[in-house]
CSV table of C-alpha atoms in Angstrom, one decimal:
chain,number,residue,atom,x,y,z
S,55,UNK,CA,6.4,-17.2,59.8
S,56,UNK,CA,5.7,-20.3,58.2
S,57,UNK,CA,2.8,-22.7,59.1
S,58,UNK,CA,1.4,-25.8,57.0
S,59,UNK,CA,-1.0,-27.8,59.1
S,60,UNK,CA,-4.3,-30.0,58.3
S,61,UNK,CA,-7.2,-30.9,60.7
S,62,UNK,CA,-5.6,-34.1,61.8
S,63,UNK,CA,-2.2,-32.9,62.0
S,64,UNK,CA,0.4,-34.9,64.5
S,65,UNK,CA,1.5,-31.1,65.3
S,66,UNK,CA,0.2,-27.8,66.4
S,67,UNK,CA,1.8,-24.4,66.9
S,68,UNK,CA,0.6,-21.0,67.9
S,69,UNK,CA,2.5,-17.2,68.3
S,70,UNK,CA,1.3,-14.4,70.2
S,71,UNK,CA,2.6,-10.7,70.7
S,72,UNK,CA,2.0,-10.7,74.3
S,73,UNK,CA,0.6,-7.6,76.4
S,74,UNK,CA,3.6,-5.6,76.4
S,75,UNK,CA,5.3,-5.6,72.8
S,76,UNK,CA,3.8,-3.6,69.6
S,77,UNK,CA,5.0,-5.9,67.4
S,78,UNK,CA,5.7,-10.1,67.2
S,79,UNK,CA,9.7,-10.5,66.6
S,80,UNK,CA,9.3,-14.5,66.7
S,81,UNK,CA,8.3,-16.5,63.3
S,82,UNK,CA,8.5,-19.8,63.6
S,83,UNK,CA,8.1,-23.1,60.5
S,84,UNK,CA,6.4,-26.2,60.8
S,85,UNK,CA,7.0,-28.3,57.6
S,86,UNK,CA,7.5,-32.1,58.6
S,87,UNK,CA,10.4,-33.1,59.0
S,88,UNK,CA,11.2,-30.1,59.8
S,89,UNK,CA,9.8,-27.8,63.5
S,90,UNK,CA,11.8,-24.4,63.7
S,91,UNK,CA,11.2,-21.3,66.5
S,92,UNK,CA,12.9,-18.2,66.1
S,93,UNK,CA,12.5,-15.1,68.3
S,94,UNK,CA,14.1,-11.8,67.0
S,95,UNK,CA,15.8,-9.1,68.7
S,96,UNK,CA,17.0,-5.6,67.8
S,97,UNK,CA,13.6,-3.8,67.8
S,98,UNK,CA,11.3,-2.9,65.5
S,99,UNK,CA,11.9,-3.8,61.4
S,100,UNK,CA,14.7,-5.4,62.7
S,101,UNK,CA,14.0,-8.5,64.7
S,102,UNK,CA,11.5,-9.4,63.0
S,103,UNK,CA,13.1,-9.6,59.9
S,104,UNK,CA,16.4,-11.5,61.4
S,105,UNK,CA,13.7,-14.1,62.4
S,106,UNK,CA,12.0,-14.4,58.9
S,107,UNK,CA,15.2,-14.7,56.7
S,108,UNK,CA,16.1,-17.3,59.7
S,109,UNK,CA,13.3,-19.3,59.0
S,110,UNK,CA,13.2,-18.9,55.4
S,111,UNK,CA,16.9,-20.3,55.3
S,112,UNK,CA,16.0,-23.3,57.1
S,113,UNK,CA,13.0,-24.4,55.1
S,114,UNK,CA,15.0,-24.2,51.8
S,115,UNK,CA,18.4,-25.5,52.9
S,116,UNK,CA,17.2,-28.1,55.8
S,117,UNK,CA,18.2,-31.6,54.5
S,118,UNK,CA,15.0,-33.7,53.5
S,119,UNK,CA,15.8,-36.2,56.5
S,120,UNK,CA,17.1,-36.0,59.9
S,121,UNK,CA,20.7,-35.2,59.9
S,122,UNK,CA,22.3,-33.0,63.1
S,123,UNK,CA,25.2,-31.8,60.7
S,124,UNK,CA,23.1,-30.9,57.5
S,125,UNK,CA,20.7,-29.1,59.9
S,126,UNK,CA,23.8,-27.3,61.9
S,127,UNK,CA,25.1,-26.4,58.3
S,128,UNK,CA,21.5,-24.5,57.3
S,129,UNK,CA,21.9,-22.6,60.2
S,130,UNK,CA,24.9,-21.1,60.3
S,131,UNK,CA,24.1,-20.5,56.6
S,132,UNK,CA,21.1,-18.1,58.4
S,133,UNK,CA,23.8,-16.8,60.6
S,134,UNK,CA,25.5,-15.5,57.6
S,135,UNK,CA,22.4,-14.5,55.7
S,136,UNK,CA,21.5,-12.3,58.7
S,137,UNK,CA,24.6,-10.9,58.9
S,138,UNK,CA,24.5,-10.1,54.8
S,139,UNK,CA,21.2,-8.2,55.4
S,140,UNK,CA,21.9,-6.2,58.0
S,141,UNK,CA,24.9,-4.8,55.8
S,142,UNK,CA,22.6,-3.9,52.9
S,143,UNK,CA,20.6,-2.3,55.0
S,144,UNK,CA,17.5,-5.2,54.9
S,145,UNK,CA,16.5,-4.4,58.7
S,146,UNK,CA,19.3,-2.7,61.1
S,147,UNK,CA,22.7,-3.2,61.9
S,148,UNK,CA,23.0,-5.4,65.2
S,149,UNK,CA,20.0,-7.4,64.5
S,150,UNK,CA,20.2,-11.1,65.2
S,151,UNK,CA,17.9,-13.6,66.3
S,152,UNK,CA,17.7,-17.4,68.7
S,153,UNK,CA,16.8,-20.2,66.4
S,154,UNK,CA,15.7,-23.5,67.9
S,155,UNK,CA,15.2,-26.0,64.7
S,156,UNK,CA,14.5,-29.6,65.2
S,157,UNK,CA,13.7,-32.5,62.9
S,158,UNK,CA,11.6,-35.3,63.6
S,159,UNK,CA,11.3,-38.6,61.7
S,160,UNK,CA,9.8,-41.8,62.5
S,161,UNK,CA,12.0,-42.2,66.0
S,162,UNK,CA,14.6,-39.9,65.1
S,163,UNK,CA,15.1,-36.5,65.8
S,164,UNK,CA,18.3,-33.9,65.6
S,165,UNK,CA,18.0,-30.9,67.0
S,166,UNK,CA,20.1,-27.8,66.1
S,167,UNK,CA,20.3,-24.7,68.6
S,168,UNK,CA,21.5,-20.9,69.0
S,169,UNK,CA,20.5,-18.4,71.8
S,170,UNK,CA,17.7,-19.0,74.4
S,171,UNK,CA,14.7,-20.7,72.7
S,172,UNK,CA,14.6,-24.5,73.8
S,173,UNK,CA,13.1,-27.7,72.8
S,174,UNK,CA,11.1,-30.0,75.3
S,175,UNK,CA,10.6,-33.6,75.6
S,176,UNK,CA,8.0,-35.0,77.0
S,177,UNK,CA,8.8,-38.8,78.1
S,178,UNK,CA,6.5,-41.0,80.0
S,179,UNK,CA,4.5,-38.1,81.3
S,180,UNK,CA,7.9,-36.0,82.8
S,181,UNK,CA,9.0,-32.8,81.1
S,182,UNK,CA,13.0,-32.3,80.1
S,183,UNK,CA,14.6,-29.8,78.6
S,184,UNK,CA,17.1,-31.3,75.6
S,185,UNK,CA,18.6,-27.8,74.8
S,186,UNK,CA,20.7,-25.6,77.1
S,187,UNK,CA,20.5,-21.6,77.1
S,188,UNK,CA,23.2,-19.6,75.3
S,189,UNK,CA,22.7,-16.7,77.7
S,190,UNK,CA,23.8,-15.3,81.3
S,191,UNK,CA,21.9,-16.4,83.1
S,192,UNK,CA,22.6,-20.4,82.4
S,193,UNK,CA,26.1,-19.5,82.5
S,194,UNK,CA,25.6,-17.9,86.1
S,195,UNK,CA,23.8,-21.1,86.9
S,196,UNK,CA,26.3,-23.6,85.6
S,197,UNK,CA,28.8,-21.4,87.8
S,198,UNK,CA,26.6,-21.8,90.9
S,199,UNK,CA,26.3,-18.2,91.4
S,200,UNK,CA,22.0,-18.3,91.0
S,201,UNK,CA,19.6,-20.8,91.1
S,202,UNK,CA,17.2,-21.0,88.4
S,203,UNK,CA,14.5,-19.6,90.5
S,204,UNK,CA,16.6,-16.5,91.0
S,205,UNK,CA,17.1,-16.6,87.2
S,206,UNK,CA,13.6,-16.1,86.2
S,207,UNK,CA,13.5,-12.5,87.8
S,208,UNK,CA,16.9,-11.1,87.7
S,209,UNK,CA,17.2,-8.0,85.8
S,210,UNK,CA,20.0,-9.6,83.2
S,211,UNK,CA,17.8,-12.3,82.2
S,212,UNK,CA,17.2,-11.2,78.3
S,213,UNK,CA,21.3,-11.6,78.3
S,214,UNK,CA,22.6,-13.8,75.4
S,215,UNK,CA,25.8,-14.9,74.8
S,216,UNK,CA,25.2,-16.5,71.3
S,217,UNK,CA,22.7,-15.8,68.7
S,218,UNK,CA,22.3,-15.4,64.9
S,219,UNK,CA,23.6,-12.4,63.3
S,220,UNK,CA,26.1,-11.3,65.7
S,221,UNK,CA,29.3,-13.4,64.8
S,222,UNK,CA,29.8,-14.5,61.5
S,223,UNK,CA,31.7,-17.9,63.5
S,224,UNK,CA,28.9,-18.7,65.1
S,225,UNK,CA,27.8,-22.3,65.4
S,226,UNK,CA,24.9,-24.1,66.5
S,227,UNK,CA,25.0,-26.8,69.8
S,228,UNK,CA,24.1,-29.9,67.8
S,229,UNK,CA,21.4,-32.7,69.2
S,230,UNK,CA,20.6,-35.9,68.1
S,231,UNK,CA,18.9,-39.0,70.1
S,232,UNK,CA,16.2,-41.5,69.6
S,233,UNK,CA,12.5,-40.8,71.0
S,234,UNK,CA,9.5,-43.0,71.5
S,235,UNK,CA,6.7,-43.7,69.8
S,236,UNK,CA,3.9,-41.4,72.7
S,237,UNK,CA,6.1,-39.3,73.5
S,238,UNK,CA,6.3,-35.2,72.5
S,239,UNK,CA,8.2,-32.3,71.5
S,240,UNK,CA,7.9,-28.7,72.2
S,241,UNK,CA,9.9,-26.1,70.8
S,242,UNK,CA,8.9,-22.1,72.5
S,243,UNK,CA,10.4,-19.0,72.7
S,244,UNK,CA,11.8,-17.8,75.6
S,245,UNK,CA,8.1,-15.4,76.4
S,246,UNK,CA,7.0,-18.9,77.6
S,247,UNK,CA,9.7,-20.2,80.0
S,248,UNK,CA,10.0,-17.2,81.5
S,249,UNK,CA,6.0,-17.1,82.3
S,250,UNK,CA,5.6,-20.5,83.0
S,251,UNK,CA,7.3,-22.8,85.4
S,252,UNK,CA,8.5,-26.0,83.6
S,253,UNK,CA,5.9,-28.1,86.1
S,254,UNK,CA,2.9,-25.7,84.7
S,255,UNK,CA,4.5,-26.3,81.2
S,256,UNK,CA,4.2,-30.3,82.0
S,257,UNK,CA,0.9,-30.8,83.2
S,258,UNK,CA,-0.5,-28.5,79.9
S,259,UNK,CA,1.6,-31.4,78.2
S,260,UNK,CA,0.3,-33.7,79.9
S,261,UNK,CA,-3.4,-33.0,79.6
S,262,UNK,CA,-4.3,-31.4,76.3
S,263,UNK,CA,-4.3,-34.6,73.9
S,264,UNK,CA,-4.2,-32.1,70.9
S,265,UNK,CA,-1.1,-30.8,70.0
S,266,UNK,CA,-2.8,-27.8,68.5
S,267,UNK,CA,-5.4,-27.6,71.9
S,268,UNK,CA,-1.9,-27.9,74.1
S,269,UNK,CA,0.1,-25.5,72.0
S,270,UNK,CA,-2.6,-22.8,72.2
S,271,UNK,CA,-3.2,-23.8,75.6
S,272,UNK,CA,0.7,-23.1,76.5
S,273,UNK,CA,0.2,-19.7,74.6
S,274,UNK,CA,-2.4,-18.5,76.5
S,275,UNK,CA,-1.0,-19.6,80.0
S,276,UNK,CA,2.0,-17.3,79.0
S,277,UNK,CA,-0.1,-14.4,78.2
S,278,UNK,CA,-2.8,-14.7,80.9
S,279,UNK,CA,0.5,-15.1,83.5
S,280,UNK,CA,1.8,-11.4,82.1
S,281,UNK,CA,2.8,-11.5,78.5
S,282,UNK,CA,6.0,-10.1,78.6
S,283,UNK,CA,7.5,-10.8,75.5
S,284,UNK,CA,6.6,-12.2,72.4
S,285,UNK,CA,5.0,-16.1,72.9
S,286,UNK,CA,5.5,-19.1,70.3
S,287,UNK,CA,5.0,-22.3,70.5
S,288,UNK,CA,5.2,-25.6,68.7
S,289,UNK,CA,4.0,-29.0,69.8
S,290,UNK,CA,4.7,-31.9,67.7
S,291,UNK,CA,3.8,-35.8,68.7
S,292,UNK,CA,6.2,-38.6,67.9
S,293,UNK,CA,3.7,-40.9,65.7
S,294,UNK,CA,7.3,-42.9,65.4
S,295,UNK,CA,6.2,-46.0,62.9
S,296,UNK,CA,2.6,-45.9,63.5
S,297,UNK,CA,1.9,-44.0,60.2
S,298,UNK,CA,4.1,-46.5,58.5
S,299,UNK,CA,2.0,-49.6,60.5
S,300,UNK,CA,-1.2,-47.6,59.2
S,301,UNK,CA,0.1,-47.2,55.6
S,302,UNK,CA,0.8,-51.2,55.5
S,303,UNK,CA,-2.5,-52.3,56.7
S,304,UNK,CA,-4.2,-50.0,54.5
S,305,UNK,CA,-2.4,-51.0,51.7
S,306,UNK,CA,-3.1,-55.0,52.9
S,307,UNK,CA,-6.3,-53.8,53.0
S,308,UNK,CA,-7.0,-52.3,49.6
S,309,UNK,CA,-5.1,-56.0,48.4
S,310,UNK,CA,-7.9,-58.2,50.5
S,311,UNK,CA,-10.6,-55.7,49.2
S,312,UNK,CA,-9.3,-56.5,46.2
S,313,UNK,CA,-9.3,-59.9,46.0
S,314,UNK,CA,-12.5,-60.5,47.8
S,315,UNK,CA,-14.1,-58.3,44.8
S,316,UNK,CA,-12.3,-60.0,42.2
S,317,UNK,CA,-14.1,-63.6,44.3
S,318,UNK,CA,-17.2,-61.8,44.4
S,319,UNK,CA,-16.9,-61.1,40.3
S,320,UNK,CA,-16.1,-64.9,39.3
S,321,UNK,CA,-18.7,-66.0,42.2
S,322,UNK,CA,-21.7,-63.8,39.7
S,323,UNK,CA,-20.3,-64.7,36.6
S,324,UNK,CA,-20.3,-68.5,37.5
S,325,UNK,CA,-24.0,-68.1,38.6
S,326,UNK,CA,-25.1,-65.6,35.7
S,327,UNK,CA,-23.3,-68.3,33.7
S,328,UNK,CA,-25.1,-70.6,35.6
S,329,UNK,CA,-28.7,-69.1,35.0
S,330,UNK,CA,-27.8,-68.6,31.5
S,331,UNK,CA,-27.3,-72.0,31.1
S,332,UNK,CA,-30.0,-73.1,33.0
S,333,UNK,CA,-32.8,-71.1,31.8
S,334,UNK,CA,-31.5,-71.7,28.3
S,335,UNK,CA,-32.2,-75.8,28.5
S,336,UNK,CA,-35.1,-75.9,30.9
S,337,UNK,CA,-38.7,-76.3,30.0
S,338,UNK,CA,-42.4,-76.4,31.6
S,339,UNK,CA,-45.4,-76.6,30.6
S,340,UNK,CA,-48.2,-74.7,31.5
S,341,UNK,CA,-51.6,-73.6,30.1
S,342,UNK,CA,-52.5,-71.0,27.7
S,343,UNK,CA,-55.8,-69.8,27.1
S,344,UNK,CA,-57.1,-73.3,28.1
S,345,UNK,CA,-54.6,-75.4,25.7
S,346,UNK,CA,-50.9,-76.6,27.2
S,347,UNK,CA,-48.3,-74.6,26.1
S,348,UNK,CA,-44.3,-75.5,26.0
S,349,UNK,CA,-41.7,-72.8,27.6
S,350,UNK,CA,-37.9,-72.8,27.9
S,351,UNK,CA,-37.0,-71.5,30.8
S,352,UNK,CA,-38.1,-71.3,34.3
S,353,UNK,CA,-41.2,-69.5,35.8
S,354,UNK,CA,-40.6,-66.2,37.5
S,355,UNK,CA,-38.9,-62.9,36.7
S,356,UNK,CA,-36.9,-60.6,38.5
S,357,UNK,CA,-36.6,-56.8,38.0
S,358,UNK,CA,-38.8,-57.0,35.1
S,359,UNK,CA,-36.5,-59.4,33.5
S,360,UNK,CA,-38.8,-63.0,32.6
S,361,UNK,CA,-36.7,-65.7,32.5
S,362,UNK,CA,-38.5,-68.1,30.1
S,363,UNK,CA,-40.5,-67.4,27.1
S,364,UNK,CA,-43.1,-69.3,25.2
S,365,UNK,CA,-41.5,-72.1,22.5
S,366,UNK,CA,-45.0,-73.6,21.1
S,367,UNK,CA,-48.4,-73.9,22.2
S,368,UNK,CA,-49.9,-77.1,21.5
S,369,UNK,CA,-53.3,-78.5,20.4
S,370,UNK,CA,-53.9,-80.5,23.6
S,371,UNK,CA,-56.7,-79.4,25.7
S,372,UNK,CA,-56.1,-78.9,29.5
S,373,UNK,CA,-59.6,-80.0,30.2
S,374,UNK,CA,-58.4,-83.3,28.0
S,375,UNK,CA,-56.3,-84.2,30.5
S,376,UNK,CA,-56.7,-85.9,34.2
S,377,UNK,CA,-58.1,-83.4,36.6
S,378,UNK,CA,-54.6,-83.2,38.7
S,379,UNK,CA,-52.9,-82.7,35.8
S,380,UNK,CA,-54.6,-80.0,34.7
S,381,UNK,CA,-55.0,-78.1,37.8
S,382,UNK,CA,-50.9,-78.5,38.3
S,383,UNK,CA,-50.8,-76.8,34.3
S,384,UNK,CA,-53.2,-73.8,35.6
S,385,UNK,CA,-51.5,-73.3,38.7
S,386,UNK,CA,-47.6,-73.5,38.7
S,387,UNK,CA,-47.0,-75.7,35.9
S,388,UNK,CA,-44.6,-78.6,35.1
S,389,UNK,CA,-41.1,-78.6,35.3
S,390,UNK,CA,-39.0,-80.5,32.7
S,391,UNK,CA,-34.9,-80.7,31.9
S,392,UNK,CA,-35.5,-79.1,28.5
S,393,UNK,CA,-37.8,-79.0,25.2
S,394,UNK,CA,-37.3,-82.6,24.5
S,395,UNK,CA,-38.2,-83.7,28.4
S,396,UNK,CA,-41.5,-81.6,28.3
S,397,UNK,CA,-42.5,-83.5,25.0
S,398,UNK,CA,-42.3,-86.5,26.9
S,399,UNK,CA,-44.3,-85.3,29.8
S,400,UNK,CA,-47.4,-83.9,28.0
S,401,UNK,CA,-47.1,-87.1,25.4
S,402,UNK,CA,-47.1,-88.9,28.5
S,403,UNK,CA,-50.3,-86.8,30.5
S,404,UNK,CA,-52.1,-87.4,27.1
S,405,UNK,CA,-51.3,-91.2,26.9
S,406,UNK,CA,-52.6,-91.9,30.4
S,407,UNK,CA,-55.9,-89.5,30.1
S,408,UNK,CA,-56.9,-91.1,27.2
S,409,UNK,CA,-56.9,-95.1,28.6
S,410,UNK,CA,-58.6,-96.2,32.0
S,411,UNK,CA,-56.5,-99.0,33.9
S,412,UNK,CA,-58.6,-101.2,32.4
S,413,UNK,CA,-58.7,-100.5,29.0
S,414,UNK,CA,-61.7,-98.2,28.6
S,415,UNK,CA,-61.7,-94.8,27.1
S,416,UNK,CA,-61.6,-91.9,29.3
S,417,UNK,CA,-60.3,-88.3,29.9
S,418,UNK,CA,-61.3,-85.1,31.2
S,419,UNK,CA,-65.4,-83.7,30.9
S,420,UNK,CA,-66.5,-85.7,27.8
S,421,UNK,CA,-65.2,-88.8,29.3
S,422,UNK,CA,-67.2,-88.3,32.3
S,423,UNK,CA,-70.1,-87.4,29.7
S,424,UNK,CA,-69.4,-91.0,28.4
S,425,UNK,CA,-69.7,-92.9,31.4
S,426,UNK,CA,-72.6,-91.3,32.7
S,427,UNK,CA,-74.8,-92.0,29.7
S,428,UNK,CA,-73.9,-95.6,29.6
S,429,UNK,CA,-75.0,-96.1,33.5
S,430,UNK,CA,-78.5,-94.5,32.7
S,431,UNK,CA,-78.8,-97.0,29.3
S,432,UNK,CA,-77.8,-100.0,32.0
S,433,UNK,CA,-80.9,-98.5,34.3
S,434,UNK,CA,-82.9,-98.3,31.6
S,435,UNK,CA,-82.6,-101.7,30.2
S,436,UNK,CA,-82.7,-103.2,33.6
S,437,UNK,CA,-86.7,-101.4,33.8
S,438,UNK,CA,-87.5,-102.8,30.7
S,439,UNK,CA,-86.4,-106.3,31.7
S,440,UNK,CA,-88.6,-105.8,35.0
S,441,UNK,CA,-91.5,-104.8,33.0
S,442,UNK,CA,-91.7,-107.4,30.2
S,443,UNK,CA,-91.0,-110.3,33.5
S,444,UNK,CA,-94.5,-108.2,35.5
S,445,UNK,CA,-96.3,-108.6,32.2
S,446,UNK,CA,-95.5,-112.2,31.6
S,447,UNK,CA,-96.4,-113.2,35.2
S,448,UNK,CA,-99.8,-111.2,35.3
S,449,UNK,CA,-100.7,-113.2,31.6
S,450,UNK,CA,-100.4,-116.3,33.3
S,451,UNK,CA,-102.6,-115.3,36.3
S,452,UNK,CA,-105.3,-114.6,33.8
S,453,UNK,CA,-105.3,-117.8,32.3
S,454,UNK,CA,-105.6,-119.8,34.8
């Protein structure tokens, strides 16, 4: 038996000895493209191992894509595999085995077919079965001798006509038709159908969303029903060109990820460029330990980074200048376009401290000094005039 499967497989598959068999005679493969049952017969070490060599054919001689002829060609080179070992003694004479192998691609799928295993489709929600029996029972049904219900409990029912290993001419019944994107395969031994009704089988199908939920589902059912042979079952969903939509939109994906990184890279060089550039030409000035100082760059860091640095302090005095001006200089300082700009500015600040509107002297604290000791020698001298005009006028009242 051969099983690859991950844990978001499109497929599921399950085997189960049943309740009445020691041993499991059925192997089965999945390996996408390529779904294959088998279910042994001639006892113990025998159908097992016409079922293994079976499904070890198929997975190295299957073609690589769907093809009903390619496929019909591994097969009958089973057949003649089976028949090899049986004469060197690899199992027992008279072994043989069904095999039911399908491949599935996209909306494509060939199915090739020996013995009494089938394949399923599930369409639209209704159940049909795409194989037909090689045994007596279908051929006493085709004849119109039993109905199928009969079928299921007459004592030839595990009557073949055609299997692996028997006939060296043997050839597969070959299948090939398109399927739909929703819709799902089944391939089972025959310890199923005969268990199950194909209604039962259908509304499993129909309810378990998981093909690995529905095909353990569809084991179980077969074994809790009676078990009477050997249960496997494979469930595969046709995905059809939904994997190939998904590929395509991720790969247009990864592009527009691409490209809307590669934008977001020119978009932070331009502005690193642009800061660069810009805190490489501006200036301010701002006050240093009570004197203005010139910086390239702008105010502010980020991260730790400072994104200006001192270029000179000069000998101007904040205090020097007007009060707003050097309140603006303690506070958040003055921008400028660059080194040359902030020159200006201060050369400017200084220029309009140190001369009133009207032409007197002033500036800062010792300005104020200034004026306020000229208005008290203005008082002053207005007194004296006061006193010296009382003096003159009490003179004159003594002389007369």
């Amino acid at each position: 038996m051969a099983a690859k499967r991950s844990a978001t497989s499109f497929f599921g598959s399950r085997t189960h000895v049943g309740c009445i068999r020691d041993h499991n005679e059925d192997s089965l493969v999945v390996a996408p493209p390529l779904f294959a049952v088998a279910d042994g017969m001639g006892g113990h070490a025998a159908g097992e191992v016409a079922s293994e060599i079976a499904i070890q054919v198929l997975s190295e001689q299957a073609p690589k894509h769907p093809n009903a002829e390619a496929l019909g060609r591994a097969v009958e080179s089973a057949n003649q595999e089976i028949i090899t070992a049986a004469a060197q003694g690899r199992g027992r004479a008279g072994m043989g085995t069904t095999v039911t192998a399908a491949m599935l691609e996209d909306e494509r799928l060939v199915i090739a077919q020996v013995g009494d295993s089938r394949a399923y489709l599930l369409h639209n929600g209704k159940l049909q079965q795409l194989t037909r029996d090689h045994s007596l029972m279908a051929d006493m049904i085709d004849a119109g001798q039993i109905t199928p219900e009969e079928a299921r409990f007459h004592p030839n029912r595990s009557i073949i006509t055609r299997a692996l290993g028997s006939n060296p001419h043997t050839r597969p019944d070959l299948f090939e038709l398109n399927v739909h994107t929703g819709d799902r395969l089944l391939l089972c031994s025959d310890g199923l159908t005969t268990m199950l009704e194909d209604d039962q089988i259908e509304q499993v199908m129909n309810h378990a969303t998981d093909p690995q939920r529905c095909a353990a589902q569809l084991v179980n059912d077969a074994v809790a029903a009676g078990g009477y042979d050997n249960v496997t079952v494979v469930v595969v969903d046709v995905t059809g060109f939904a994997e190939q939509r998904v590929s395509r939109i991720a790969r247009k994906t990864k592009v527009m990820v691409g490209i809307i990184l590669a934008l977001l890279a020119v978009i932070i060089g331009v502005a690193g460029y642009a800061l660069t550039y810009w805190t490489s030409t501006a200036a301010y000035l701002h006050d240093v330990d009570g004197k203005v100082a010139i910086y390239q760059g702008v105010p502010g860091e980020f991260a730790g980074i400072q994104f200006s640095h001192v270029d000179h302090v000069t000998d101007v005095k904040t205090k020097s200048l007007s009060p707003t001006t050097a309140d603006r200089l303690r506070n958040d300082g003055i921008s400028a376009d660059n080194l040359e700009h902030a020159q200006q500015l201060l050369d400017q600040y200084v220029a309009e401290a140190a001369v009133h509107t009207d032409g007197t002297p002033t500036g800062g604290d010792d300005a104020q000094l200034g004026s306020k000791t000229t208005d008290t020698k203005k008082a002053k001298s207005k007194k004296d005039e006061k006193a010296a005009a009382s003096k003159s006028t009490k003179s004159a009242e003594k002389a007369d």
